[in-house]
GROMACS .gro file of N, CA and C in nm:
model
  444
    1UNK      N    1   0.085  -0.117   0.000
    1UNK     CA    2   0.000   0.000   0.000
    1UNK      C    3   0.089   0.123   0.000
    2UNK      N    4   0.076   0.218  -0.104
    2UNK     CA    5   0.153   0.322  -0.108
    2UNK      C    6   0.073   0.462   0.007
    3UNK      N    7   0.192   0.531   0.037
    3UNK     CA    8   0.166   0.615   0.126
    3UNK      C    9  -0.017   0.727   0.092
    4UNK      N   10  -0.014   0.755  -0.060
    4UNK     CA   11  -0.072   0.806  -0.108
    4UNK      C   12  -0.219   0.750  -0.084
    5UNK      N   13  -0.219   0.607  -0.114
    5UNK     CA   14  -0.337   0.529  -0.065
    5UNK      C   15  -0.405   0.510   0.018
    6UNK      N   16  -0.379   0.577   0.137
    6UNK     CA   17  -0.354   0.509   0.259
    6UNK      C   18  -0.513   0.520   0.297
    7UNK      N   19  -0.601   0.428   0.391
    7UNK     CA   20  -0.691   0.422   0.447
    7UNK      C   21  -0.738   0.580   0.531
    8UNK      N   22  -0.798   0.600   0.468
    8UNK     CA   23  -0.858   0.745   0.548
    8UNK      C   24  -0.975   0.723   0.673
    9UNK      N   25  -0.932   0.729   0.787
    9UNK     CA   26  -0.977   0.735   0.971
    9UNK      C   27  -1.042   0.832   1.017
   10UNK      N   28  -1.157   0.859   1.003
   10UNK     CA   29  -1.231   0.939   1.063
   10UNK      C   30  -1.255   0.909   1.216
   11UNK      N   31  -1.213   1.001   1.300
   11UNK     CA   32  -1.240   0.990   1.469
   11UNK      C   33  -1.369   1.097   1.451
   12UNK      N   34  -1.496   1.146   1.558
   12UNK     CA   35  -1.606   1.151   1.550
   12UNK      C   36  -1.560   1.232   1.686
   13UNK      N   37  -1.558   1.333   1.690
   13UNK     CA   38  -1.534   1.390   1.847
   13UNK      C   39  -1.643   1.497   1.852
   14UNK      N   40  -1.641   1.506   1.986
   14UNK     CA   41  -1.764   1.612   2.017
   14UNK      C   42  -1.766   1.645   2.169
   15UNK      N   43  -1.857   1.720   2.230
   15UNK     CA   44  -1.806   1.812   2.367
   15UNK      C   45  -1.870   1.671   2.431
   16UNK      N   46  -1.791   1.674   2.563
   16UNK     CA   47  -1.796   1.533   2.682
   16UNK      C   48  -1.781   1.433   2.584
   17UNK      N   49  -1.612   1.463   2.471
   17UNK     CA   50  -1.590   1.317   2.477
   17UNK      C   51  -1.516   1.253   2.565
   18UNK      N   52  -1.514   1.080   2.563
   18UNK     CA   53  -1.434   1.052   2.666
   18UNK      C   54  -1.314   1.047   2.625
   19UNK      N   55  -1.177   1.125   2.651
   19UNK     CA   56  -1.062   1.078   2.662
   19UNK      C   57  -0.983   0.910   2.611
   20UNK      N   58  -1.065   0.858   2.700
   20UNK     CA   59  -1.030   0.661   2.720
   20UNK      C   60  -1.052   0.620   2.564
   21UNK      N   61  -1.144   0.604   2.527
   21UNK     CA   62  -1.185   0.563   2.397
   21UNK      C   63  -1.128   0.629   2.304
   22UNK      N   64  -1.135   0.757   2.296
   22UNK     CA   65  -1.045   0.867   2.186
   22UNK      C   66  -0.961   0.777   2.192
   23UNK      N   67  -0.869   0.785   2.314
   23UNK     CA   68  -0.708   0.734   2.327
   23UNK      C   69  -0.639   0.617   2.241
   24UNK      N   70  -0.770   0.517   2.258
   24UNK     CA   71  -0.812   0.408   2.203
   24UNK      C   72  -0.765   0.422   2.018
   25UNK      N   73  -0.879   0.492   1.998
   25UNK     CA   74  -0.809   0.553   1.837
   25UNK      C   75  -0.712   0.598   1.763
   26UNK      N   76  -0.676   0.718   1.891
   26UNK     CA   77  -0.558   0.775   1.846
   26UNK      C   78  -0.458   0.662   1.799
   27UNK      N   79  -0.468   0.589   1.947
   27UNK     CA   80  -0.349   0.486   1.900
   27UNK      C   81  -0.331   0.379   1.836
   28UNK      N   82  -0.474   0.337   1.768
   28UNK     CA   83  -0.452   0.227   1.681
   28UNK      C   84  -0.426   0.286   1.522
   29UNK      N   85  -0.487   0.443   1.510
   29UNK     CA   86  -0.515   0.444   1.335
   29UNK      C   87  -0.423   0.600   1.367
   30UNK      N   88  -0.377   0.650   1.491
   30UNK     CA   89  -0.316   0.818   1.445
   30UNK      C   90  -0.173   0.829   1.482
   31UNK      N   91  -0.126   0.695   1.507
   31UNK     CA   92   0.043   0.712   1.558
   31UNK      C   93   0.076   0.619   1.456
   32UNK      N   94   0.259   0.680   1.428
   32UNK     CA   95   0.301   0.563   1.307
   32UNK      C   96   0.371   0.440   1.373
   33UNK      N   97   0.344   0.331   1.304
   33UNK     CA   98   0.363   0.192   1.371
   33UNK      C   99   0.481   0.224   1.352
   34UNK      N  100   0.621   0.151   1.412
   34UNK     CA  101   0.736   0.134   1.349
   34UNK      C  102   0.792   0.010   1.313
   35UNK      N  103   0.678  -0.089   1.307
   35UNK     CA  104   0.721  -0.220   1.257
   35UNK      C  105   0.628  -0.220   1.106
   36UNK      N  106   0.562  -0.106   1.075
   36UNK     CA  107   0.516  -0.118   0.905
   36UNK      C  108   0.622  -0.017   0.899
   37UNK      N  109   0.634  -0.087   0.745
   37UNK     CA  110   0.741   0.006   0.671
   37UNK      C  111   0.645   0.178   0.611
   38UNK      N  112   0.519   0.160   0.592
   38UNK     CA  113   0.430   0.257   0.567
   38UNK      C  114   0.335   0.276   0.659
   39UNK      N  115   0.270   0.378   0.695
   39UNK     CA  116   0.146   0.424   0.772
   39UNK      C  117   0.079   0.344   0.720
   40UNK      N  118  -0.053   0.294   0.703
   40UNK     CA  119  -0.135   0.258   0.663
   40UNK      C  120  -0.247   0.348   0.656
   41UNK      N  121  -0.254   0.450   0.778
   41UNK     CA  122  -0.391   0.529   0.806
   41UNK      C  123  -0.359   0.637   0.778
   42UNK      N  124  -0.426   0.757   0.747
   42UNK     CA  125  -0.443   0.849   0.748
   42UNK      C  126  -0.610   0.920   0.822
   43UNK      N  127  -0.541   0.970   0.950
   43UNK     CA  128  -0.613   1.003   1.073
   43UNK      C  129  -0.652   1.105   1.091
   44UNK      N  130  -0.779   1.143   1.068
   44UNK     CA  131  -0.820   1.274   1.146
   44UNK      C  132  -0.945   1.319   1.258
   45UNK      N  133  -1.001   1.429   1.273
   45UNK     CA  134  -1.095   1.402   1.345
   45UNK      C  135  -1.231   1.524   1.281
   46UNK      N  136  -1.360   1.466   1.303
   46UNK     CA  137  -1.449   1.495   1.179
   46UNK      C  138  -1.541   1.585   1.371
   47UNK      N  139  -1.543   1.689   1.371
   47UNK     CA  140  -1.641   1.765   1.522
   47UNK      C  141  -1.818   1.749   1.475
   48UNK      N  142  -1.887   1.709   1.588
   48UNK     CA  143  -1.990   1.744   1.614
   48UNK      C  144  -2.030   1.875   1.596
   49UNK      N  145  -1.960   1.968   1.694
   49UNK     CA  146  -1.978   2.101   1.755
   49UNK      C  147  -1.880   2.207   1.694
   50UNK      N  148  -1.913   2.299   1.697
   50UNK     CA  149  -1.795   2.384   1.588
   50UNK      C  150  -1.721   2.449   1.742
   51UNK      N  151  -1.587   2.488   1.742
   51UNK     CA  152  -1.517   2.559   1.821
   51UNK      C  153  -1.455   2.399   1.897
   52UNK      N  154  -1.367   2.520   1.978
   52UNK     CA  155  -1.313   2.389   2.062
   52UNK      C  156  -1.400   2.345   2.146
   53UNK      N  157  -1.356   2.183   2.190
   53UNK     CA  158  -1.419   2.093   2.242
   53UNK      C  159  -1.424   2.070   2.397
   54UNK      N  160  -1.497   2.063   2.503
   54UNK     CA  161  -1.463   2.010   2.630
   54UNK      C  162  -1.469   1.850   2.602
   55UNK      N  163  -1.350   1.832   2.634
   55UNK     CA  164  -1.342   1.637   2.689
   55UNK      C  165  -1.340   1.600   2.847
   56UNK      N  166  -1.335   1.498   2.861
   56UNK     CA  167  -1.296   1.423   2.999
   56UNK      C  168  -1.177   1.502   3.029
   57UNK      N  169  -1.166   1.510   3.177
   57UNK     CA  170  -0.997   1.530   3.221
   57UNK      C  171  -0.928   1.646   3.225
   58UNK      N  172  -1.054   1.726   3.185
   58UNK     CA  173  -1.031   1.894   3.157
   58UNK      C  174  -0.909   1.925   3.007
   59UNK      N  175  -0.939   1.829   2.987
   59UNK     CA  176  -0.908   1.826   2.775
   59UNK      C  177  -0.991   1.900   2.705
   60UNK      N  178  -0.891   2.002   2.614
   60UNK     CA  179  -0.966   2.067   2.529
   60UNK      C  180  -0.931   1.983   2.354
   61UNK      N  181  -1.014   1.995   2.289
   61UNK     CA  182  -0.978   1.940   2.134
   61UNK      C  183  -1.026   2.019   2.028
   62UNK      N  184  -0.957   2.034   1.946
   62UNK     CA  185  -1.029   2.086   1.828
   62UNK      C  186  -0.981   2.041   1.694
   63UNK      N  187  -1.099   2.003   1.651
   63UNK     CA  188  -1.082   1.948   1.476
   63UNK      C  189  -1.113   2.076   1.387
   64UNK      N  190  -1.056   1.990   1.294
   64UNK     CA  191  -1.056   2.095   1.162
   64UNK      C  192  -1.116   2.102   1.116
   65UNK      N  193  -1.212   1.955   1.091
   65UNK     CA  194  -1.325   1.961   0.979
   65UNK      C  195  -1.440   1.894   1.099
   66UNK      N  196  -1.542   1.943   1.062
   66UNK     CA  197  -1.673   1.942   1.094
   66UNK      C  198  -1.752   1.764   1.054
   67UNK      N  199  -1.872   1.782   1.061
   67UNK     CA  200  -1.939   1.655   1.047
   67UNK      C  201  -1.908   1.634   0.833
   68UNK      N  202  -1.903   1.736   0.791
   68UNK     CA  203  -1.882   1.723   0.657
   68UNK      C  204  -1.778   1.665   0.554
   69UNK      N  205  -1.643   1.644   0.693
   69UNK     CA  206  -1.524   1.547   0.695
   69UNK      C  207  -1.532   1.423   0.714
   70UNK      N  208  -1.661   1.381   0.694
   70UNK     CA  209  -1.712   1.228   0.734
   70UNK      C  210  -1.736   1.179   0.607
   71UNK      N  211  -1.727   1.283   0.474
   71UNK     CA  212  -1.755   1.231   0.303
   71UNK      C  213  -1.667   1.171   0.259
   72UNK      N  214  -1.541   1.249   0.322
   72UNK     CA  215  -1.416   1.177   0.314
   72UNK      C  216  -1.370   1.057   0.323
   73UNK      N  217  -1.411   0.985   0.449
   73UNK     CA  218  -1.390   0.873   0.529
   73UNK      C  219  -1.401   0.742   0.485
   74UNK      N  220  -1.304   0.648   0.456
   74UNK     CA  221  -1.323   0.518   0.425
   74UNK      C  222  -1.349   0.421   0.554
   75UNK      N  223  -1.358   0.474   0.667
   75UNK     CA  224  -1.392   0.478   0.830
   75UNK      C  225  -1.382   0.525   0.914
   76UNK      N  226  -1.539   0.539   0.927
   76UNK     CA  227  -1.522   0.631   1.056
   76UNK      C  228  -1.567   0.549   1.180
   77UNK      N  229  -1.531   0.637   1.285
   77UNK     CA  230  -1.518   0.557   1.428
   77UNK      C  231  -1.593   0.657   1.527
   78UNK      N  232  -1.652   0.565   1.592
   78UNK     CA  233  -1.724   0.659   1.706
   78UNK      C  234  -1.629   0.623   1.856
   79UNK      N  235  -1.632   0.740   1.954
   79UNK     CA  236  -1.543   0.659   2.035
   79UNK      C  237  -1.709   0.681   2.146
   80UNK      N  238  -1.659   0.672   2.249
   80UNK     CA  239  -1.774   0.623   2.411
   80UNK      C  240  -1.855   0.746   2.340
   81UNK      N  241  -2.005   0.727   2.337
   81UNK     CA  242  -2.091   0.872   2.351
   81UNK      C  243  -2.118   0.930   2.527
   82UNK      N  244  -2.105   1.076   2.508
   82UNK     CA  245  -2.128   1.117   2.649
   82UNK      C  246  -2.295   1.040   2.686
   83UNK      N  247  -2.329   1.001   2.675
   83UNK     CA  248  -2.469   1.010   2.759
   83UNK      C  249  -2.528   0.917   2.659
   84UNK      N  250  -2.553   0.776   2.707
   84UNK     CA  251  -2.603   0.682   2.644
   84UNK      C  252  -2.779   0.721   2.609
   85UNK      N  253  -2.852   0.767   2.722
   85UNK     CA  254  -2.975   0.835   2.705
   85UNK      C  255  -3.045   0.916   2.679
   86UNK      N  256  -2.886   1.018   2.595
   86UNK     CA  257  -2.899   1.135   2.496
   86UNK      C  258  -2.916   1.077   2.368
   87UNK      N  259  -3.009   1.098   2.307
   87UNK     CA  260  -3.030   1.091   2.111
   87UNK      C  261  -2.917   1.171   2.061
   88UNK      N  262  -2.858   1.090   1.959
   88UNK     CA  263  -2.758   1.209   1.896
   88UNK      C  264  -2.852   1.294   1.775
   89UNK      N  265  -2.801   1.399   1.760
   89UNK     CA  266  -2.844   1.514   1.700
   89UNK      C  267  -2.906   1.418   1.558
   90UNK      N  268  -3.003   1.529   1.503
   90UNK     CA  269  -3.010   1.434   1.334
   90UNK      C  270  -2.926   1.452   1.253
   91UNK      N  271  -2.819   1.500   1.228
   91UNK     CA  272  -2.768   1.587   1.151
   91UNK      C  273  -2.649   1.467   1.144
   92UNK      N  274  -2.587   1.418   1.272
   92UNK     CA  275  -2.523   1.312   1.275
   92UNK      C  276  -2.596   1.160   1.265
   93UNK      N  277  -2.697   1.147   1.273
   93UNK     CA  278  -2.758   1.006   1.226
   93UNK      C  279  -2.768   1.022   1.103
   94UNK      N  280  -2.810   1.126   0.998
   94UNK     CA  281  -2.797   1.123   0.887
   94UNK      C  282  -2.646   1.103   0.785
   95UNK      N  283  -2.544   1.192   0.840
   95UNK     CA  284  -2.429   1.155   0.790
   95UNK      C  285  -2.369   1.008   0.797
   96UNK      N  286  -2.412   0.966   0.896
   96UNK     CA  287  -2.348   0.811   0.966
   96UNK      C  288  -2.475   0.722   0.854
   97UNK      N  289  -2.603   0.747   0.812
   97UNK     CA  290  -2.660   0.676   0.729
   97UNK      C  291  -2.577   0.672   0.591
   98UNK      N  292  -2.595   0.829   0.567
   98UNK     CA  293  -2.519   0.849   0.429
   98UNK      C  294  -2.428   0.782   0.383
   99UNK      N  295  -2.306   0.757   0.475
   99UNK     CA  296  -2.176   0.712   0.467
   99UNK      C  297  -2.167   0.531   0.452
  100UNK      N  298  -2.306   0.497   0.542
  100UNK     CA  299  -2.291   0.340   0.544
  100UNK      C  300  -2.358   0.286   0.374
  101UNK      N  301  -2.465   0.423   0.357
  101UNK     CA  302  -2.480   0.410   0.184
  101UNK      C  303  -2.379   0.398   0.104
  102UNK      N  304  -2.271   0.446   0.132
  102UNK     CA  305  -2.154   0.488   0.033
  102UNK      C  306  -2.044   0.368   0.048
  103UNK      N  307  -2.090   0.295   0.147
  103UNK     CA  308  -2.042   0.156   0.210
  103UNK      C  309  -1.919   0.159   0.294
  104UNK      N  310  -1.923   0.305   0.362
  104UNK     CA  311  -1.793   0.296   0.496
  104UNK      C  312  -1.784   0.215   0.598
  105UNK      N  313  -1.691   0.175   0.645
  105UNK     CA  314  -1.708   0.086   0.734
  105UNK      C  315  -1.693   0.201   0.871
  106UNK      N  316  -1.818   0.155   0.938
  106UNK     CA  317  -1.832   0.190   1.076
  106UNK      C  318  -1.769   0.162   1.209
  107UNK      N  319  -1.754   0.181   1.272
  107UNK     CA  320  -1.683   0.094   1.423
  107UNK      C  321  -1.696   0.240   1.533
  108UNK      N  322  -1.778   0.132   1.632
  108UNK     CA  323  -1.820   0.216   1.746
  108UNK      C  324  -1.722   0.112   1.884
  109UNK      N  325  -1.680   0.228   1.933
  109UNK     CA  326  -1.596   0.115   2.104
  109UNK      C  327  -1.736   0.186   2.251
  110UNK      N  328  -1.758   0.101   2.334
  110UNK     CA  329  -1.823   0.125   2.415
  110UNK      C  330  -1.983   0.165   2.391
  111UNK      N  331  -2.002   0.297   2.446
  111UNK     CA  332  -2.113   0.381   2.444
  111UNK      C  333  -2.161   0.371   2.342
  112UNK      N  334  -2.049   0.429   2.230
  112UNK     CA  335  -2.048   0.425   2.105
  112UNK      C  336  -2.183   0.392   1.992
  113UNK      N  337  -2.179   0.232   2.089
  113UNK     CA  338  -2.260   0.181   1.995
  113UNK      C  339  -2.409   0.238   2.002
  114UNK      N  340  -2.452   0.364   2.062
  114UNK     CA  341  -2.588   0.396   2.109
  114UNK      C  342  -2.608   0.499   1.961
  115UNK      N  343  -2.491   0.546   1.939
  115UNK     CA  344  -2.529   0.612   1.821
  115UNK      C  345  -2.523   0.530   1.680
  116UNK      N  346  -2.430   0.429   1.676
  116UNK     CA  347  -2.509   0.383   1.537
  116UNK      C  348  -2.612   0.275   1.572
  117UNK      N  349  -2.676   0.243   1.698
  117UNK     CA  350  -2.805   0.197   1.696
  117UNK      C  351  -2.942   0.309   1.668
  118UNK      N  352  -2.900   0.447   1.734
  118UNK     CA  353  -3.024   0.522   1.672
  118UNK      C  354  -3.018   0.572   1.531
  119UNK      N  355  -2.907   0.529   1.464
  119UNK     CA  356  -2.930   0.567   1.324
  119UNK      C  357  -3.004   0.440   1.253
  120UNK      N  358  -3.037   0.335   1.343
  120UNK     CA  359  -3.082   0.228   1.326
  120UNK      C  360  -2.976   0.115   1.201
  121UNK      N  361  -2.878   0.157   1.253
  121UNK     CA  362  -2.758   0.087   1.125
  121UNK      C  363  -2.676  -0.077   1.193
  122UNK      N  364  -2.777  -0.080   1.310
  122UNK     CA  365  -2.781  -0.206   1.410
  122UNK      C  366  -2.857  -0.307   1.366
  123UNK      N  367  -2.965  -0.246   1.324
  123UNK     CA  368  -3.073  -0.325   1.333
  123UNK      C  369  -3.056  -0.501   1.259
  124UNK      N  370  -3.114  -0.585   1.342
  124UNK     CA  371  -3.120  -0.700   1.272
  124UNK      C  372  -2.918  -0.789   1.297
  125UNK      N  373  -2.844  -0.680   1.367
  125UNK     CA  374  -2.740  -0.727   1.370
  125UNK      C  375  -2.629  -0.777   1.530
  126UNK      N  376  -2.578  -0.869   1.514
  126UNK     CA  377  -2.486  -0.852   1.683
  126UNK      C  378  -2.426  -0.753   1.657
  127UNK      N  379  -2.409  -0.708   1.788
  127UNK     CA  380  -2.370  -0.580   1.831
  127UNK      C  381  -2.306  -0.572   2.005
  128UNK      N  382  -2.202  -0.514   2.055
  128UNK     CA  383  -2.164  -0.519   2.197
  128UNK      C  384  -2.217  -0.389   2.230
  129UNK      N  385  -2.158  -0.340   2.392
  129UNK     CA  386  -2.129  -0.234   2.430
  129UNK      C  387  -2.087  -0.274   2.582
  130UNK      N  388  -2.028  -0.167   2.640
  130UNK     CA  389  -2.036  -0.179   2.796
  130UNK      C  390  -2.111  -0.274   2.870
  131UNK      N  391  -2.063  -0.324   2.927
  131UNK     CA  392  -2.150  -0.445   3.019
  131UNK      C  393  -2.277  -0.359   3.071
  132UNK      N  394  -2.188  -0.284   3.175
  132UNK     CA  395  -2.328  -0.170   3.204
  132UNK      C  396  -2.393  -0.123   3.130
  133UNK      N  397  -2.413  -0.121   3.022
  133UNK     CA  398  -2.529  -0.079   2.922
  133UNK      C  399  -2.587  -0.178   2.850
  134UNK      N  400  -2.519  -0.277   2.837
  134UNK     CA  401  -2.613  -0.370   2.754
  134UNK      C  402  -2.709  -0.398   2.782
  135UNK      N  403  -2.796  -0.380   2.891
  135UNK     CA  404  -2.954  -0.412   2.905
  135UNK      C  405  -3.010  -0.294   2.855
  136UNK      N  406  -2.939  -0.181   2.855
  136UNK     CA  407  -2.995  -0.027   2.855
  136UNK      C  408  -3.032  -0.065   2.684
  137UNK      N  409  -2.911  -0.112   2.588
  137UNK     CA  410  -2.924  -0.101   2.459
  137UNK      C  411  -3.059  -0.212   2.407
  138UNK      N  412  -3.017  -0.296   2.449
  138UNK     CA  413  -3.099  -0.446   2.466
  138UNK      C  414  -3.239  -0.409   2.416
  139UNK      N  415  -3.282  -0.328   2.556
  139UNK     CA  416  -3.437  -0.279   2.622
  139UNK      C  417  -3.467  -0.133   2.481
  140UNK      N  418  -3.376  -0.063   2.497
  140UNK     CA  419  -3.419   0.042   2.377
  140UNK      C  420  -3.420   0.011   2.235
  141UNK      N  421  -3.363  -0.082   2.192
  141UNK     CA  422  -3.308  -0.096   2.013
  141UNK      C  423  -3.314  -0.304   2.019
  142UNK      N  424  -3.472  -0.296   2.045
  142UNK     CA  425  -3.505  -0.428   2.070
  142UNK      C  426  -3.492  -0.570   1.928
  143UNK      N  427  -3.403  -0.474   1.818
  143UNK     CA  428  -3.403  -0.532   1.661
  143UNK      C  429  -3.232  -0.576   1.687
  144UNK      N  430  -3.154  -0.515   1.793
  144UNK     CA  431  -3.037  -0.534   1.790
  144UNK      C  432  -3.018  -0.642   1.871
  145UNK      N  433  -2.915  -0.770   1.827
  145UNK     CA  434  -2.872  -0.892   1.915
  145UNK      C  435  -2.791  -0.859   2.013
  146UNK      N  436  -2.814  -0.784   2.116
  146UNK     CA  437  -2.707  -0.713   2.240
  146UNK      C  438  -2.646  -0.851   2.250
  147UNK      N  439  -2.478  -0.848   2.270
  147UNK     CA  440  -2.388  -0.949   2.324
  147UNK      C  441  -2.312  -0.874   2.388
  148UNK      N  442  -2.356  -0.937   2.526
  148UNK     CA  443  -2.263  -0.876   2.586
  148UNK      C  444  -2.095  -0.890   2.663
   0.00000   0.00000   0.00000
């Protein structure tokens, strides 16, 4: 795989993200391995919210590109959502539909998975999350095979 090629990583950040999970990302698709001879990824991060970000830990973040950096993406990634019993905005269930049209591959860690279950992009499929939430997801998005 030439450098030029490289897999394009959309991270999904937004205010009360968690730190842990980001971290998670950063370090699988935004640091260079030094046992590949090439990057493979090319990493960025696509904001919810315009301006800088509050995270966990008294972390501030700020991306460059907006939810509209998600057209880009040959995957995007959700990391923990703040608030499993918050709906995410429509604006982001629609892009996250759009994109699975366009056939991106998705990947949610934790919480995560609450937002591509309300885009309903679960449905009919196994799916994890947090131990502590899997009854929460289970009970709300009753089309999804919670494993927990």
């Amino acid at each position: 795989m030439r450098s030029a090629e490289r897999h394009r990583v959309a991270a999904l950040v937004y205010d009360g993200l968690c730190t842990f999970e980001f971290g998670i990302l950063v370090e699988l698709f935004g640091l260079p391995r030094p046992e590949l001879p090439v990057n493979w990824y090319r990493f960025s991060l696509c904001s919810l919210e315009a301006g800088p970000l509050d995270a966990t830990g008294g972390v501030r973040i700020q991306a460059r590109q907006g939810l509209a950096g998600l057209r880009q993406a040959d995957t995007i990634a959700i990391p923990g959502w703040r608030d499993p019993d918050e709906v995410p905005p429509a604006s982001l269930l629609r892009a996250l539909r759009r994109a699975h049209d366009r056939g991106v591959r998705l990947l949610a860690l934790c919480s995560g998975a609450f937002v591509l279950a309300a885009a309903g992009l679960l449905d009919g499929k196994p799916a994890t999350t947090h131990w502590r939430y899997a009854d929460k997801l289970r009970a709300r998005y009753p089309r999804i095979q919670v494993e927990p």
